[in-house]
């Protein structure tokens, strides 16, 4: 009888519970369903997809999700709850992108995020040495200069002597006058790693011609004299080698081994313009017993962005253990590196470098499947400091949380109402002070590398009664 008496009541409660979900203004379960956020990262100038860009999705509660764009520039976040977010994109060689994103119950259309190319300036290697051109550094010019096997003419020396039109035939003669002359009647001349002919300090009749569009073979008739066709303004650096000096591998042949070589680098190569673009192929393990490969990434310590064309230096003992070997490799376009054929279990000392910046040297065990992350501080951190005050009275607030919306950076004001958030990557930020009973107006800040920005956040009372937990 009791069960029978309660049955109508249970049915009534179930019906009311069903009605609650369809009351106007309430949100349905379907509206709470997670959605997919996807898009493509492209070069805003060329429209080409950008691989290896770090895409970051952060909500106002401080939860952060990250992924890397693929070979076609695509990225995706699965299971994203509807709400307000900040979407950020970073890639070495491009300006950072940060934009607010409101995700509704129906999700978003596919996003197309265009990044603007940005030159990455490299600081001087020494206080008395001019910043080195990344593209010229990639040719090995500065490494050979430090070894000192030949005679080297740096970009600054060339620039101070390139006023007006001076034919290269005459200029090369001047260069040869400042270096030991070869005993051969003719010397090969190379331009940006390409053989362009011979010189005896009186010109050349090489078979290749250069015009404004680049290097090409003459279509009709004999090609003009290369060193008379070019001007000194086409040159940014030069190297002269006389036997028995070792010749760079790209120019080494039976003739240069006996007679030496003159190597010229174009003005374009010697400009300090942008990050070097290097086509790096990772090594493949030989598969010998007792040997393993060590893989990993080189990343910027502050932003976590992976660094292409970074150096990785390794020192490890040989299989006999008595001697130690040094190995140097480069990271590929995605910041990946690989060290092949290491003795299994060996203690390997690793150090990464990017431009003039060098990371910490650590020791890792060479083991199959191990992935080692190396960090270098390339991006200089910034800071945001400020004061939180009552908009009506001007009095400072103490013990008030200050958040950078969409990030996990936080600060709390001191007794004088001041706060400081340090170690920030460059980019756009939105600051908000949180105080019960007060309306918080967000303030946008643009932070450049190494800068410190000061702000003032004013809080406005939401009602006539003073709050209990927050006073100012």
Coordinates of C-alpha atoms in Angstrom, one line a residue, residues 230-422:
X230 CA 79.3 41.8 -61.7
X231 CA 80.0 44.7 -59.4
X232 CA 81.5 44.8 -55.9
X233 CA 78.0 45.7 -54.7
X234 CA 77.1 42.1 -55.5
X235 CA 79.5 40.8 -52.9
X236 CA 79.1 40.7 -49.2
X237 CA 82.1 38.7 -48.0
X238 CA 85.1 36.8 -49.5
X239 CA 87.5 34.1 -48.7
X240 CA 90.9 33.4 -50.4
X241 CA 92.8 30.1 -50.0
X242 CA 96.3 29.2 -51.1
X243 CA 97.8 25.7 -50.8
X244 CA 98.3 23.8 -48.6
X245 CA 95.3 25.4 -46.8
X246 CA 92.3 23.1 -46.6
X247 CA 89.5 24.1 -49.1
X248 CA 85.8 24.1 -48.1
X249 CA 84.2 20.9 -49.2
X250 CA 81.8 22.4 -51.7
X251 CA 84.8 23.9 -53.6
X252 CA 87.2 21.1 -53.2
X253 CA 88.4 19.4 -56.5
X254 CA 91.6 18.5 -58.2
X255 CA 92.3 22.0 -59.3
X256 CA 91.5 23.9 -56.1
X257 CA 93.5 21.3 -54.0
X258 CA 96.6 22.4 -56.0
X259 CA 95.9 26.0 -56.9
X260 CA 93.6 27.2 -54.1
X261 CA 90.3 29.1 -54.6
X262 CA 88.6 32.5 -54.3
X263 CA 85.2 32.2 -52.7
X264 CA 82.7 35.1 -52.9
X265 CA 79.4 35.4 -51.0
X266 CA 76.6 37.5 -52.3
X267 CA 75.5 40.7 -50.6
X268 CA 72.1 39.0 -50.0
X269 CA 73.8 36.2 -48.0
X270 CA 75.8 38.7 -45.9
X271 CA 72.8 40.8 -44.8
X272 CA 71.6 40.5 -41.2
X273 CA 68.0 40.1 -42.2
X274 CA 66.2 37.1 -40.8
X275 CA 66.4 33.7 -39.3
X276 CA 68.4 31.2 -41.3
X277 CA 66.5 28.7 -43.4
X278 CA 68.4 25.5 -43.3
X279 CA 67.4 22.2 -44.9
X280 CA 68.6 19.7 -42.2
X281 CA 68.2 16.0 -42.7
X282 CA 68.4 13.9 -39.5
X283 CA 70.8 11.0 -39.4
X284 CA 69.6 7.4 -39.7
X285 CA 71.0 4.8 -37.2
X286 CA 73.3 2.2 -38.7
X287 CA 71.6 -0.5 -36.5
X288 CA 74.9 -1.9 -35.0
X289 CA 74.5 -4.0 -31.9
X290 CA 75.0 -2.0 -28.6
X291 CA 74.3 1.3 -30.3
X292 CA 71.3 3.6 -29.9
X293 CA 70.0 6.9 -31.2
X294 CA 69.1 9.9 -29.0
X295 CA 66.2 12.1 -30.2
X296 CA 64.9 15.4 -28.9
X297 CA 63.9 19.0 -29.5
X298 CA 65.5 22.4 -28.8
X299 CA 63.1 24.9 -27.5
X300 CA 63.0 28.6 -26.4
X301 CA 63.1 28.5 -22.6
X302 CA 60.5 31.3 -22.2
X303 CA 57.9 30.6 -25.0
X304 CA 58.5 26.9 -25.5
X305 CA 58.7 27.5 -29.2
X306 CA 60.9 24.9 -31.0
X307 CA 64.0 26.3 -32.6
X308 CA 65.0 25.4 -36.2
X309 CA 68.7 25.4 -37.3
X310 CA 69.9 25.3 -33.7
X311 CA 73.2 23.6 -32.8
X312 CA 73.4 20.6 -30.5
X313 CA 76.8 19.6 -29.2
X314 CA 77.4 16.2 -27.6
X315 CA 80.3 14.6 -25.8
X316 CA 80.3 10.9 -25.0
X317 CA 82.8 8.1 -24.2
X318 CA 83.7 5.6 -26.9
X319 CA 82.7 1.9 -26.6
X320 CA 86.2 1.3 -25.1
X321 CA 85.5 4.0 -22.6
X322 CA 89.1 5.4 -22.6
X323 CA 88.5 8.2 -25.2
X324 CA 85.7 10.7 -25.6
X325 CA 84.1 11.8 -28.8
X326 CA 82.6 15.2 -29.8
X327 CA 79.6 15.4 -32.1
X328 CA 77.7 18.4 -33.4
X329 CA 74.4 18.3 -35.3
X330 CA 71.6 20.8 -36.3
X331 CA 67.9 20.8 -35.6
X332 CA 65.6 20.6 -38.6
X333 CA 62.8 23.0 -39.5
X334 CA 60.7 21.7 -36.6
X335 CA 63.5 22.0 -34.0
X336 CA 64.1 18.2 -33.9
X337 CA 67.6 16.7 -33.6
X338 CA 69.0 13.2 -33.6
X339 CA 72.3 11.7 -32.5
X340 CA 72.9 8.3 -34.1
X341 CA 75.1 5.3 -33.2
X342 CA 75.8 6.2 -29.5
X343 CA 77.0 3.5 -27.2
X344 CA 74.0 2.2 -25.3
X345 CA 74.0 3.4 -21.6
X346 CA 76.7 6.0 -22.2
X347 CA 76.6 9.2 -20.3
X348 CA 76.2 11.9 -23.0
X349 CA 76.8 15.6 -22.2
X350 CA 74.4 17.7 -24.3
X351 CA 74.4 21.4 -24.9
X352 CA 72.3 23.5 -27.3
X353 CA 73.0 26.9 -28.9
X354 CA 70.9 29.2 -31.0
X355 CA 72.7 32.2 -32.5
X356 CA 74.8 33.7 -29.7
X357 CA 72.7 32.1 -26.9
X358 CA 73.8 28.9 -25.3
X359 CA 71.8 26.6 -23.0
X360 CA 72.8 24.7 -19.9
X361 CA 75.0 21.6 -20.4
X362 CA 73.5 18.5 -18.9
X363 CA 74.3 14.8 -18.8
X364 CA 71.8 12.2 -20.1
X365 CA 71.9 8.4 -20.5
X366 CA 71.9 7.1 -24.1
X367 CA 68.9 4.8 -24.2
X368 CA 66.7 3.6 -27.0
X369 CA 63.4 5.6 -27.2
X370 CA 64.7 8.4 -25.0
X371 CA 63.7 11.9 -26.0
X372 CA 65.7 14.8 -24.6
X373 CA 64.4 18.3 -24.5
X374 CA 67.1 21.0 -24.6
X375 CA 66.3 24.6 -23.8
X376 CA 68.0 27.9 -24.8
X377 CA 66.8 31.3 -23.7
X378 CA 66.3 33.2 -27.0
X379 CA 63.3 35.4 -26.0
X380 CA 64.0 38.0 -23.3
X381 CA 61.3 38.0 -20.6
X382 CA 59.2 41.0 -19.8
X383 CA 57.3 42.1 -16.7
X384 CA 54.0 43.9 -15.9
X385 CA 53.9 45.9 -12.6
X386 CA 51.1 48.0 -11.3
X387 CA 48.7 49.3 -8.7
X388 CA 45.1 48.3 -7.9
X389 CA 43.0 51.2 -6.5
X390 CA 39.4 52.0 -5.6
X391 CA 38.0 54.2 -8.4
X392 CA 35.9 56.3 -6.0
X393 CA 38.4 56.8 -3.2
X394 CA 41.7 56.3 -4.8
X395 CA 42.8 54.0 -2.0
X396 CA 44.9 50.9 -2.8
X397 CA 43.6 47.4 -2.4
X398 CA 45.6 44.8 -0.6
X399 CA 45.6 41.0 -1.1
X400 CA 43.7 41.3 -4.4
X401 CA 44.4 38.7 -7.0
X402 CA 45.5 40.0 -10.4
X403 CA 45.2 37.6 -13.3
X404 CA 46.4 37.6 -16.9
X405 CA 43.3 36.4 -18.7
X406 CA 43.7 33.2 -20.6
X407 CA 47.1 32.4 -19.0
X408 CA 48.3 30.7 -15.8
X409 CA 50.1 33.9 -14.7
X410 CA 48.9 35.3 -11.4
X411 CA 49.9 37.9 -8.8
X412 CA 48.5 39.3 -5.5
X413 CA 48.7 42.9 -4.4
X414 CA 50.8 43.8 -1.3
X415 CA 49.7 46.1 1.6
X416 CA 50.4 49.1 -0.7
X417 CA 48.2 47.7 -3.5
X418 CA 51.1 47.0 -5.8
X419 CA 51.7 43.8 -7.8
X420 CA 54.3 42.4 -10.2
X421 CA 54.2 39.6 -12.8
X422 CA 57.6 38.7 -14.2

